[in-house]
XYZ file of C-alpha atoms in Angstrom:
653
model
C 25.805 -7.081 33.342
C 24.127 -4.489 31.126
C 24.337 -0.740 30.906
C 21.338 1.182 29.571
C 21.372 4.819 28.546
C 17.826 5.655 29.650
C 15.945 8.482 27.931
C 14.768 11.159 30.298
C 11.647 13.020 29.270
C 11.449 16.109 31.490
C 8.352 18.278 31.220
C 8.487 21.347 29.042
C 9.194 24.591 30.815
C 6.686 27.441 30.689
C 8.299 28.949 27.625
C 8.309 25.580 25.867
C 12.087 25.140 25.963
C 13.709 21.762 26.546
C 17.117 20.950 27.993
C 19.869 21.088 25.378
C 21.093 17.708 24.108
C 24.644 16.607 24.732
C 25.685 17.273 21.144
C 24.055 18.886 18.085
C 24.033 15.530 16.260
C 22.233 13.695 19.068
C 18.799 12.458 17.968
C 15.736 14.273 19.269
C 14.997 13.418 22.886
C 11.550 12.436 24.078
C 11.084 15.940 25.473
C 12.077 17.496 22.163
C 9.693 15.246 20.246
C 6.946 16.332 22.624
C 7.901 19.951 22.034
C 7.673 19.514 18.247
C 4.191 18.013 18.576
C 3.191 20.856 20.896
C 4.422 23.479 18.419
C 2.594 21.791 15.561
C -0.601 21.696 17.603
C -0.300 25.329 18.692
C 0.157 26.302 15.057
C -3.033 24.537 13.998
C -1.180 22.008 11.891
C -2.575 18.967 13.685
C -6.185 17.901 13.674
C -8.600 15.020 13.355
C -7.491 14.041 9.856
C -3.775 14.860 10.147
C -1.240 12.143 10.873
C 2.471 12.430 11.583
C 4.486 10.305 9.167
C 7.798 11.117 10.871
C 9.698 13.622 12.990
C 13.483 13.643 12.725
C 16.344 15.927 13.590
C 17.556 18.231 10.837
C 21.261 17.670 11.271
C 23.220 20.930 11.583
C 25.523 22.025 8.814
C 28.591 19.808 8.523
C 31.234 22.540 8.666
C 29.589 24.031 11.750
C 29.751 20.653 13.495
C 33.401 20.233 12.535
C 34.214 23.707 13.887
C 32.215 23.183 17.083
C 33.884 24.464 20.261
C 32.894 23.741 23.882
C 29.963 25.941 24.826
C 28.833 26.536 21.241
C 25.122 26.124 20.579
C 24.079 25.232 17.038
C 20.540 25.428 15.711
C 18.200 22.669 16.790
C 15.537 21.993 14.166
C 13.231 19.114 13.339
C 11.515 18.074 10.139
C 7.946 16.856 10.597
C 6.228 15.151 7.667
C 2.438 15.371 7.963
C -0.273 13.560 6.009
C -3.645 15.335 5.814
C -6.224 12.670 5.039
C -9.017 15.197 4.546
C -7.079 17.285 2.006
C -5.378 14.175 0.588
C -2.066 15.998 0.716
C 1.196 16.051 2.670
C 3.431 18.758 4.122
C 7.006 19.139 5.284
C 7.102 21.342 8.369
C 10.396 22.648 9.748
C 10.197 23.329 13.500
C 12.764 25.488 15.284
C 13.050 24.152 18.832
C 15.227 26.969 20.158
C 12.656 29.573 19.044
C 9.672 27.295 19.791
C 8.180 28.097 16.388
C 7.401 26.743 12.954
C 10.152 27.917 10.609
C 8.575 26.861 7.295
C 5.893 24.704 5.706
C 6.174 23.136 2.254
C 3.383 21.200 0.572
C 4.572 18.144 -1.314
C 3.598 18.152 -4.949
C 0.563 16.152 -5.960
C 1.139 12.412 -6.204
C 4.099 12.306 -3.802
C 3.355 10.131 -0.791
C 5.336 10.022 2.472
C 6.332 6.696 3.973
C 3.657 4.358 5.267
C 3.050 4.833 8.981
C 3.201 1.961 11.421
C -0.381 2.670 12.539
C -1.572 2.355 8.953
C -0.539 -1.310 8.851
C -2.850 -2.285 11.696
C -5.632 0.085 10.605
C -5.488 -1.329 7.088
C -5.725 -4.890 8.392
C -8.716 -3.995 10.542
C -10.465 -2.227 7.657
C -10.014 -5.255 5.410
C -11.220 -7.733 8.030
C -14.452 -5.864 8.768
C -15.395 -5.447 5.100
C -18.455 -7.541 4.086
C -17.064 -7.679 0.537
C -13.848 -9.231 1.838
C -15.717 -11.652 4.074
C -17.793 -12.771 1.090
C -14.639 -13.336 -0.961
C -13.256 -15.495 1.856
C -16.464 -17.504 2.052
C -16.202 -18.316 -1.652
C -12.837 -19.858 -0.803
C -14.164 -21.860 2.110
C -12.603 -19.576 4.759
C -15.117 -18.707 7.457
C -13.029 -17.880 10.536
C -12.109 -14.270 9.893
C -9.956 -14.078 13.047
C -7.557 -16.621 11.534
C -7.001 -14.581 8.373
C -3.673 -12.720 8.406
C -3.845 -9.542 6.306
C -0.440 -8.202 5.297
C -0.453 -4.743 3.690
C 2.243 -4.016 1.097
C 3.179 -0.694 -0.445
C 1.444 -0.255 -3.793
C 4.208 1.454 -5.758
C 3.687 3.034 -9.174
C 3.841 0.949 -12.343
C 2.286 3.184 -15.006
C -0.832 1.038 -15.400
C -2.837 2.229 -12.403
C -6.606 2.412 -12.801
C -8.261 5.850 -13.011
C -9.986 5.355 -9.666
C -6.558 4.981 -8.025
C -5.353 8.369 -9.211
C -3.998 10.518 -6.386
C -4.866 8.011 -3.689
C -2.581 6.863 -0.914
C -2.829 3.103 -1.350
C -1.701 -0.263 -0.083
C -2.147 -3.706 -1.580
C -2.953 -6.315 1.069
C -1.942 -9.950 0.685
C -3.695 -12.602 2.735
C -2.762 -15.779 4.606
C -4.767 -18.202 6.729
C -3.681 -19.537 10.114
C -4.861 -22.948 11.301
C -4.981 -21.624 14.877
C -4.202 -18.366 16.622
C -0.395 -18.775 16.903
C 0.106 -20.635 13.640
C 2.698 -19.521 11.097
C 0.375 -17.769 8.676
C 2.939 -17.686 5.872
C 2.525 -21.472 5.558
C -0.905 -20.979 3.971
C -0.967 -18.098 1.481
C -4.398 -17.149 0.194
C -2.931 -15.572 -2.895
C -5.995 -15.817 -5.106
C -6.986 -12.338 -3.954
C -5.331 -8.970 -3.387
C -7.153 -6.221 -1.496
C -6.484 -2.643 -2.628
C -7.040 -0.140 0.199
C -7.436 3.643 0.212
C -5.394 4.792 3.217
C -6.981 8.241 3.230
C -10.451 6.835 3.917
C -9.181 3.472 5.221
C -11.641 1.712 2.928
C -11.365 -1.058 0.361
C -11.159 0.255 -3.196
C -11.539 -3.184 -4.763
C -10.612 -6.825 -4.432
C -8.608 -8.335 -7.268
C -9.378 -12.037 -7.658
C -7.211 -14.653 -9.341
C -7.372 -18.430 -9.956
C -7.846 -20.312 -6.706
C -5.294 -22.824 -5.455
C -6.038 -24.986 -2.435
C -4.342 -23.945 0.779
C -1.052 -25.811 1.383
C -1.683 -28.733 3.736
C 1.113 -28.356 6.328
C 1.598 -26.142 9.318
C 5.133 -24.843 9.687
C 5.248 -23.499 13.188
C 8.537 -22.213 14.479
C 7.911 -21.035 18.070
C 9.514 -22.930 20.944
C 6.299 -24.598 22.099
C 5.940 -26.307 18.731
C 9.422 -27.891 18.809
C 9.418 -30.353 21.718
C 12.650 -32.200 20.884
C 15.376 -29.675 21.522
C 19.073 -30.616 21.465
C 20.317 -31.630 24.901
C 24.090 -31.751 24.342
C 24.779 -28.031 23.965
C 26.827 -26.851 26.954
C 26.717 -23.238 28.193
C 29.103 -20.731 26.618
C 29.525 -17.715 28.832
C 31.191 -14.437 27.938
C 32.599 -12.810 31.062
C 34.391 -9.470 31.309
C 35.223 -9.347 34.999
C 36.824 -5.905 34.738
C 34.088 -4.500 32.532
C 34.238 -3.503 28.872
C 37.089 -1.678 27.146
C 34.774 0.948 25.670
C 33.524 4.132 27.310
C 30.240 5.859 26.554
C 29.372 9.463 27.351
C 25.866 10.241 26.170
C 25.938 9.094 22.546
C 29.719 9.357 22.184
C 31.719 6.117 22.106
C 35.477 5.621 22.577
C 37.141 2.255 22.044
C 40.667 1.176 21.081
C 41.605 4.524 19.487
C 38.218 4.762 17.714
C 35.768 7.564 18.460
C 32.308 8.051 17.005
C 28.794 9.250 17.789
C 25.675 7.059 17.743
C 22.582 8.427 16.048
C 19.189 7.063 15.093
C 16.442 8.104 12.681
C 12.930 6.817 12.107
C 13.893 6.060 8.513
C 17.435 4.634 8.556
C 17.603 3.352 12.099
C 21.228 3.339 13.279
C 23.456 6.166 12.024
C 27.127 6.716 12.919
C 28.687 10.181 12.962
C 32.186 11.699 13.117
C 34.178 8.469 13.041
C 37.871 9.026 13.806
C 40.983 7.057 14.787
C 43.633 8.393 17.175
C 47.050 7.726 15.661
C 50.071 8.541 17.845
C 47.987 11.075 19.751
C 46.522 12.704 16.628
C 42.782 12.280 16.079
C 42.354 11.598 12.357
C 38.872 11.670 10.771
C 37.728 8.773 8.562
C 33.960 9.111 7.998
C 31.635 11.978 8.859
C 28.410 9.957 8.511
C 27.627 6.305 7.772
C 24.255 4.618 7.348
C 22.253 2.176 5.269
C 20.022 4.673 3.505
C 17.825 2.545 1.238
C 16.909 -0.986 0.261
C 14.572 -2.630 -2.200
C 13.373 -6.240 -2.410
C 12.296 -7.074 -5.978
C 10.521 -10.406 -6.438
C 10.940 -12.376 -9.635
C 7.398 -13.681 -10.282
C 5.804 -11.824 -13.242
C 2.225 -12.992 -12.686
C -0.455 -10.365 -12.157
C -0.885 -10.658 -8.382
C 2.862 -10.849 -7.697
C 4.839 -8.484 -9.938
C 4.199 -5.452 -7.704
C 6.040 -7.069 -4.800
C 8.978 -4.636 -4.722
C 9.215 -3.268 -1.197
C 11.421 -0.279 -0.336
C 11.757 -1.234 3.305
C 13.591 1.959 4.292
C 11.992 4.615 2.089
C 8.455 3.219 2.158
C 8.272 1.932 5.747
C 11.185 3.207 7.851
C 13.546 0.805 9.606
C 13.770 2.897 12.753
C 10.031 2.645 13.360
C 10.235 -1.148 12.912
C 13.249 -1.677 15.187
C 13.188 -4.331 17.934
C 13.859 -3.807 21.617
C 16.841 -6.083 22.194
C 17.232 -8.317 25.225
C 20.352 -9.431 27.062
C 21.425 -12.995 26.291
C 19.603 -13.320 22.992
C 20.423 -10.661 20.418
C 23.703 -9.566 22.062
C 26.115 -11.269 24.473
C 28.685 -9.984 26.936
C 28.832 -6.665 28.759
C 26.388 -4.550 26.823
C 25.605 -0.870 26.604
C 22.102 -0.289 25.279
C 20.945 2.938 23.661
C 17.313 4.044 23.861
C 15.856 6.283 21.163
C 12.245 7.466 21.453
C 10.049 7.971 18.397
C 6.653 9.519 17.832
C 3.641 7.664 16.445
C 1.242 9.001 13.828
C -1.008 10.486 16.533
C 1.835 12.484 18.064
C 2.387 10.249 21.065
C 6.030 9.966 22.119
C 6.813 6.278 22.450
C 9.920 4.807 24.076
C 12.120 2.528 22.042
C 14.233 0.948 24.757
C 17.367 -1.154 24.232
C 17.127 -0.556 20.507
C 20.859 -0.255 19.750
C 23.372 -2.684 21.251
C 27.060 -1.952 21.823
C 29.398 -4.729 22.924
C 32.817 -6.308 22.334
C 33.489 -9.630 20.620
C 36.461 -11.939 20.312
C 37.101 -12.349 16.584
C 39.833 -14.934 16.368
C 43.386 -14.165 15.325
C 44.362 -10.573 14.668
C 47.907 -11.429 13.654
C 50.394 -14.251 14.245
C 53.900 -15.269 13.276
C 56.271 -18.068 14.282
C 59.960 -17.913 13.387
C 61.185 -21.518 13.274
C 64.779 -20.355 13.238
C 64.683 -18.336 16.464
C 61.792 -20.057 18.177
C 59.929 -16.776 18.556
C 56.162 -17.009 18.312
C 53.637 -14.222 18.803
C 49.877 -14.175 18.380
C 47.277 -11.494 19.044
C 43.581 -12.032 19.471
C 41.313 -9.748 17.478
C 38.828 -7.810 19.563
C 36.116 -6.014 17.663
C 33.470 -3.540 18.755
C 29.969 -4.309 17.520
C 27.137 -1.798 17.320
C 23.842 -3.040 15.949
C 20.075 -2.941 15.706
C 17.462 -5.320 14.288
C 14.281 -4.437 12.410
C 11.314 -6.677 11.675
C 9.732 -5.821 8.325
C 6.665 -8.023 8.017
C 7.990 -11.517 7.505
C 11.726 -10.681 7.367
C 14.217 -9.660 10.051
C 17.241 -7.549 9.174
C 20.160 -7.163 11.571
C 22.419 -4.186 10.842
C 25.920 -4.413 12.321
C 28.865 -2.033 12.209
C 32.152 -3.505 13.438
C 35.293 -1.588 14.430
C 38.635 -3.423 14.444
C 41.980 -2.790 16.111
C 43.761 -2.641 12.747
C 41.849 0.494 11.723
C 39.200 -1.333 9.660
C 35.450 -0.838 9.670
C 32.991 -3.460 8.491
C 29.302 -3.234 7.720
C 27.388 -6.508 7.873
C 23.699 -7.175 7.360
C 22.186 -10.403 8.604
C 19.004 -11.543 6.895
C 16.690 -13.952 8.660
C 12.987 -14.394 9.403
C 10.320 -16.011 7.226
C 10.282 -15.999 3.445
C 7.273 -14.643 1.612
C 5.317 -17.480 0.016
C 2.804 -18.425 -2.664
C 0.606 -21.499 -3.038
C 0.918 -24.298 -5.595
C -1.609 -26.627 -7.133
C -1.037 -30.309 -6.415
C 1.824 -31.496 -8.603
C 2.695 -27.994 -9.826
C 6.400 -27.230 -10.240
C 7.106 -23.533 -9.584
C 8.867 -21.668 -12.379
C 9.713 -18.508 -10.439
C 10.285 -20.041 -7.027
C 11.296 -23.124 -5.076
C 8.896 -25.531 -3.387
C 9.915 -25.456 0.278
C 7.009 -27.497 1.708
C 4.157 -29.400 0.050
C 2.288 -27.031 -2.298
C 4.173 -24.041 -0.893
C 6.579 -21.980 -2.998
C 9.069 -19.306 -1.962
C 9.641 -16.948 -4.927
C 13.102 -15.967 -6.127
C 13.952 -12.464 -4.985
C 16.787 -10.101 -4.107
C 17.557 -7.914 -1.106
C 19.409 -4.852 -2.406
C 20.882 -2.339 0.060
C 22.491 1.072 -0.400
C 25.083 2.399 2.053
C 25.739 6.126 2.237
C 29.234 7.064 3.426
C 30.292 10.692 3.801
C 34.068 10.402 3.707
C 36.564 12.550 5.607
C 39.725 10.527 5.050
C 42.251 12.642 6.970
C 40.268 15.717 6.000
C 37.323 16.883 3.936
C 38.636 16.919 0.367
C 38.944 13.410 -1.026
C 39.288 11.684 -4.405
C 38.403 8.138 -5.481
C 40.395 5.649 -7.559
C 39.101 2.353 -8.887
C 41.697 -0.380 -8.464
C 41.664 -3.511 -10.658
C 44.202 -6.315 -10.587
C 44.938 -7.242 -14.202
C 47.219 -9.776 -15.826
C 49.961 -8.703 -18.241
C 49.747 -10.531 -21.605
C 52.572 -12.988 -22.167
C 55.292 -11.261 -24.142
C 58.576 -9.386 -23.758
C 57.307 -7.598 -20.632
C 55.951 -10.853 -19.163
C 57.927 -13.709 -20.731
C 56.777 -16.291 -18.184
C 53.103 -15.272 -18.146
C 52.991 -14.798 -14.390
C 52.857 -10.996 -14.052
C 49.896 -8.997 -12.860
C 49.554 -5.428 -11.626
C 47.166 -3.207 -9.685
C 45.738 -0.720 -12.149
C 44.392 2.535 -10.695
C 41.839 4.728 -12.485
C 40.811 8.149 -11.192
C 37.039 8.659 -11.019
C 36.896 12.411 -11.554
C 33.215 12.997 -12.393
C 29.903 11.553 -11.305
C 29.434 9.661 -14.557
C 32.948 8.216 -14.416
C 32.185 7.104 -10.861
C 29.125 5.011 -11.756
C 30.736 1.599 -11.458
C 29.995 -2.081 -11.004
C 31.715 -4.643 -8.814
C 34.038 -7.017 -10.651
C 35.211 -10.111 -8.831
C 37.323 -11.222 -11.803
C 39.639 -8.232 -11.277
C 39.269 -8.181 -7.452
C 38.001 -4.613 -7.850
C 37.946 -2.201 -4.940
C 37.780 1.572 -4.615
C 40.459 3.630 -2.895
C 39.480 6.927 -1.252
C 42.479 9.220 -0.870
C 43.268 12.630 0.517
C 45.443 14.230 -2.209
C 46.837 16.807 0.204
C 48.058 14.321 2.835
C 50.995 12.010 2.128
C 52.312 9.080 4.099
C 56.047 8.622 4.775
C 56.492 6.887 1.402
C 55.066 9.880 -0.447
C 51.734 8.349 -1.425
C 48.386 9.980 -0.577
C 46.814 8.497 2.542
C 43.687 6.484 1.918
C 41.052 3.924 2.772
C 39.720 1.254 0.468
C 36.120 0.112 0.128
C 36.237 -3.645 -0.337
C 33.087 -5.370 -1.668
C 31.715 -8.517 -0.111
C 29.033 -10.769 -1.581
C 27.176 -8.966 -4.350
C 24.952 -9.518 -7.346
C 23.689 -7.593 -10.338
C 19.976 -6.692 -10.309
C 18.014 -9.434 -12.027
C 15.144 -7.202 -13.139
C 15.329 -5.884 -16.687
C 16.520 -2.295 -17.300
C 13.039 -1.387 -18.557
C 11.229 -2.952 -15.580
C 8.802 -0.568 -13.896
C 10.545 -0.940 -10.542
C 13.718 0.515 -12.055
C 12.020 3.914 -12.343
C 12.002 4.175 -8.541
C 15.020 1.966 -7.830
C 17.400 3.322 -10.449
C 20.189 3.347 -7.876
C 20.527 -0.447 -8.255
C 21.835 -0.040 -11.819
C 25.340 0.410 -10.370
C 27.157 -0.975 -7.354
C 29.150 2.180 -6.739
C 28.376 5.876 -7.073
C 30.243 8.996 -5.979
C 28.585 12.387 -5.583
C 29.687 15.711 -4.114
C 28.576 15.902 -0.505
C 25.126 17.450 -0.187
C 22.998 17.291 2.964
C 19.909 17.407 0.731
C 20.924 14.241 -1.167
C 20.271 11.744 1.607
C 18.589 8.652 0.188
C 19.580 6.632 -2.869
C 15.994 6.471 -4.191
C 15.145 10.036 -3.176
C 13.075 11.409 -0.318
C 9.743 9.785 -1.182
C 9.948 6.528 -3.163
C 6.461 5.478 -1.999
C 4.203 5.787 -5.093
C 6.732 8.116 -6.744
C 5.615 8.302 -10.375
C 8.956 8.864 -12.093
C 11.759 8.107 -9.688
C 14.311 10.206 -7.882
C 17.680 9.962 -6.209
C 21.056 9.003 -7.622
C 20.137 8.655 -11.329
C 18.574 12.124 -11.257
C 21.253 13.893 -9.228
C 24.183 12.523 -11.202
C 22.844 13.808 -14.523
C 24.696 17.026 -13.658
C 27.982 15.067 -13.911
C 29.555 17.136 -11.154
C 33.218 17.076 -10.218
C 34.145 14.521 -7.544
C 37.927 14.992 -7.557
C 39.555 16.619 -4.522
C 36.150 17.518 -3.104
C 33.839 16.772 -0.196
C 32.381 13.421 -1.209
C 29.593 10.976 -0.549
C 30.138 7.325 -1.489
C 27.154 5.107 -2.234
C 27.781 1.379 -2.199
C 24.952 -0.864 -3.448
C 25.065 -4.559 -2.548
C 22.635 -7.403 -3.064
C 21.807 -10.794 -1.638
C 20.383 -12.932 -4.436
C 18.006 -15.335 -2.739
C 17.263 -18.582 -4.529
C 15.339 -20.249 -1.678
C 16.233 -23.627 -0.176
C 14.097 -26.067 1.728
C 16.514 -25.434 4.605
C 15.389 -21.775 4.632
C 11.951 -22.893 5.848
C 10.185 -22.194 8.167
C 12.670 -19.631 9.572
C 15.669 -18.796 7.454
C 19.134 -19.222 9.039
C 20.916 -15.880 8.874
C 22.572 -14.980 5.578
C 25.277 -12.316 5.828
C 26.395 -9.692 3.331
C 28.277 -6.421 3.578
C 31.533 -4.626 2.847
C 34.705 -3.369 4.510
C 36.345 0.050 4.740
C 40.010 -0.687 5.345
C 43.083 1.569 5.730
C 45.273 1.729 2.617
C 48.384 3.789 3.256
C 46.582 5.686 6.002
C 48.993 4.448 8.689
C 52.781 4.277 8.576
C 52.698 0.575 9.513
C 50.194 -1.878 10.960
C 48.329 -0.026 13.722
C 47.648 -3.377 15.396
C 51.271 -4.008 16.440
C 50.730 -2.486 19.877
C 47.799 -4.737 20.781
C 48.986 -6.661 23.847
C 49.029 -10.464 23.974
C 46.177 -12.095 25.853
C 46.844 -12.902 29.520
C 48.363 -16.337 29.988
C 45.386 -17.485 32.058
C 43.022 -16.807 29.128
C 45.079 -18.650 26.517
C 44.048 -21.998 25.156
C 46.448 -24.909 25.636
């Protein structure tokens, strides 16, 4: 059984108005996206050479949302980012939907490039394929079937050594692979002796960079079902049945489940966004987070050779995860009784396109929630953990990323990212041992790389004004205070300014960060709080003076705290694509603003360090990383004590 939200797209009325959304934080509907495009066209801002990089809701002011009363109508505005290929420039256009008018237009300064549009990927590939210069380069390598060449455009970045002819251009660098037949896994045969540099304004090749030629790896590595004839036959069906339906309720984009309440949002850039997360405690609705999302990621590769060192993709800021999101299907990506959310987007030509079943909501059994057996009295109690999962999956070229937010009955929230898909590859000469990668198939290397994510959490722990403490568990030196050498304590340090709050994870001290509300005390007199608990993490392996660090400076620390600002949205800034100097957290925090007893934004940066294995080829089994946001003195006792035992008929014996 599946429940789908369905996006209605009613026609515009004569005055251009559209029906009001259910809530001011709801993403733009299909009708509203159409209205924005209409307004832009009526204002002469669209034309033959103008493309739409993105259209997203401008979220209303936080305090206005928090003070919202039934019947209130807040402003409804959209931000359209336009790329004018003829002028070789870009604009931010604010559109007021309630007034059916353009509110403002701002030209981006020279050199700043909006994210790469989905249409540009296919257009770039087509431009490269039809180029006689490219076809001649292939022929010199013995490749004559152009239809079997897989062209994969990558963002070009900025490294400070760009050629004069590249100045001011919107560029991509295309890597190439060769299929053995139409459905072959192209990544098995990298043609990495050439890189094609493309001008996206004119959609023409600027040049082809050529490098020493390696022979194509000899093996196919196909992964689709038709290529794997010998499937396991001993796997019995496992069915998840909820005969009485799910325990959650959904009204529009608002979700209620097991005392949790939150709103589901979606943007072309971040994909899934959660708003106004609260927990109802003894009838009182207590806020926890105002907004939660994964706001940026970067994938730096560790091969320093000329054709490889620019492989540092900002998959959120340069491409947009929302535009790359999958439509999910029952029985594969999610199991059980599912509620799907649909969120339409707009393509670069202004066409409103449906994105159906893009976000999945369902419940999961998660093992034991709590258990105790008293051998003296014979009492034994156990509770099963039920968690609510909300997720979406994006395909970014060769990789898939699954983004999951889990809500638990003990008041905890977990963010988990699952990494799968196909590794990027390079070719090897016969007998060559890769220095910066791992040979995963004959003459095929997968380079070492990292996947580094940044979460943005706007905290409202029992109210707006919060403070953050770093908590380290430290041993007491053996001496009069610790004569037996066994003592250790939890040491708390207030992070009062932005510079003090630039921190790194430390597994040796079991470090976590506690977010408190100084004005709210629990029954033991301590400020109520939540703790951010790191999961798997790694330091960035690139050097501090590496060119990529100019745009990805946020990876220098695992933890940042800033005063809440709706303008400070993305860890690498608004436009990391070809940004010459960098933006975001390192720039904002130079002000060293106060972050004690204030409205706060937490930024948690976490990395998967991928040293490839042969077992990661041809499709990588999912690797999982993330973090938890767990109550710490927020409740008077375990909030999970009232979870009922499972029915006797569902127990295992």
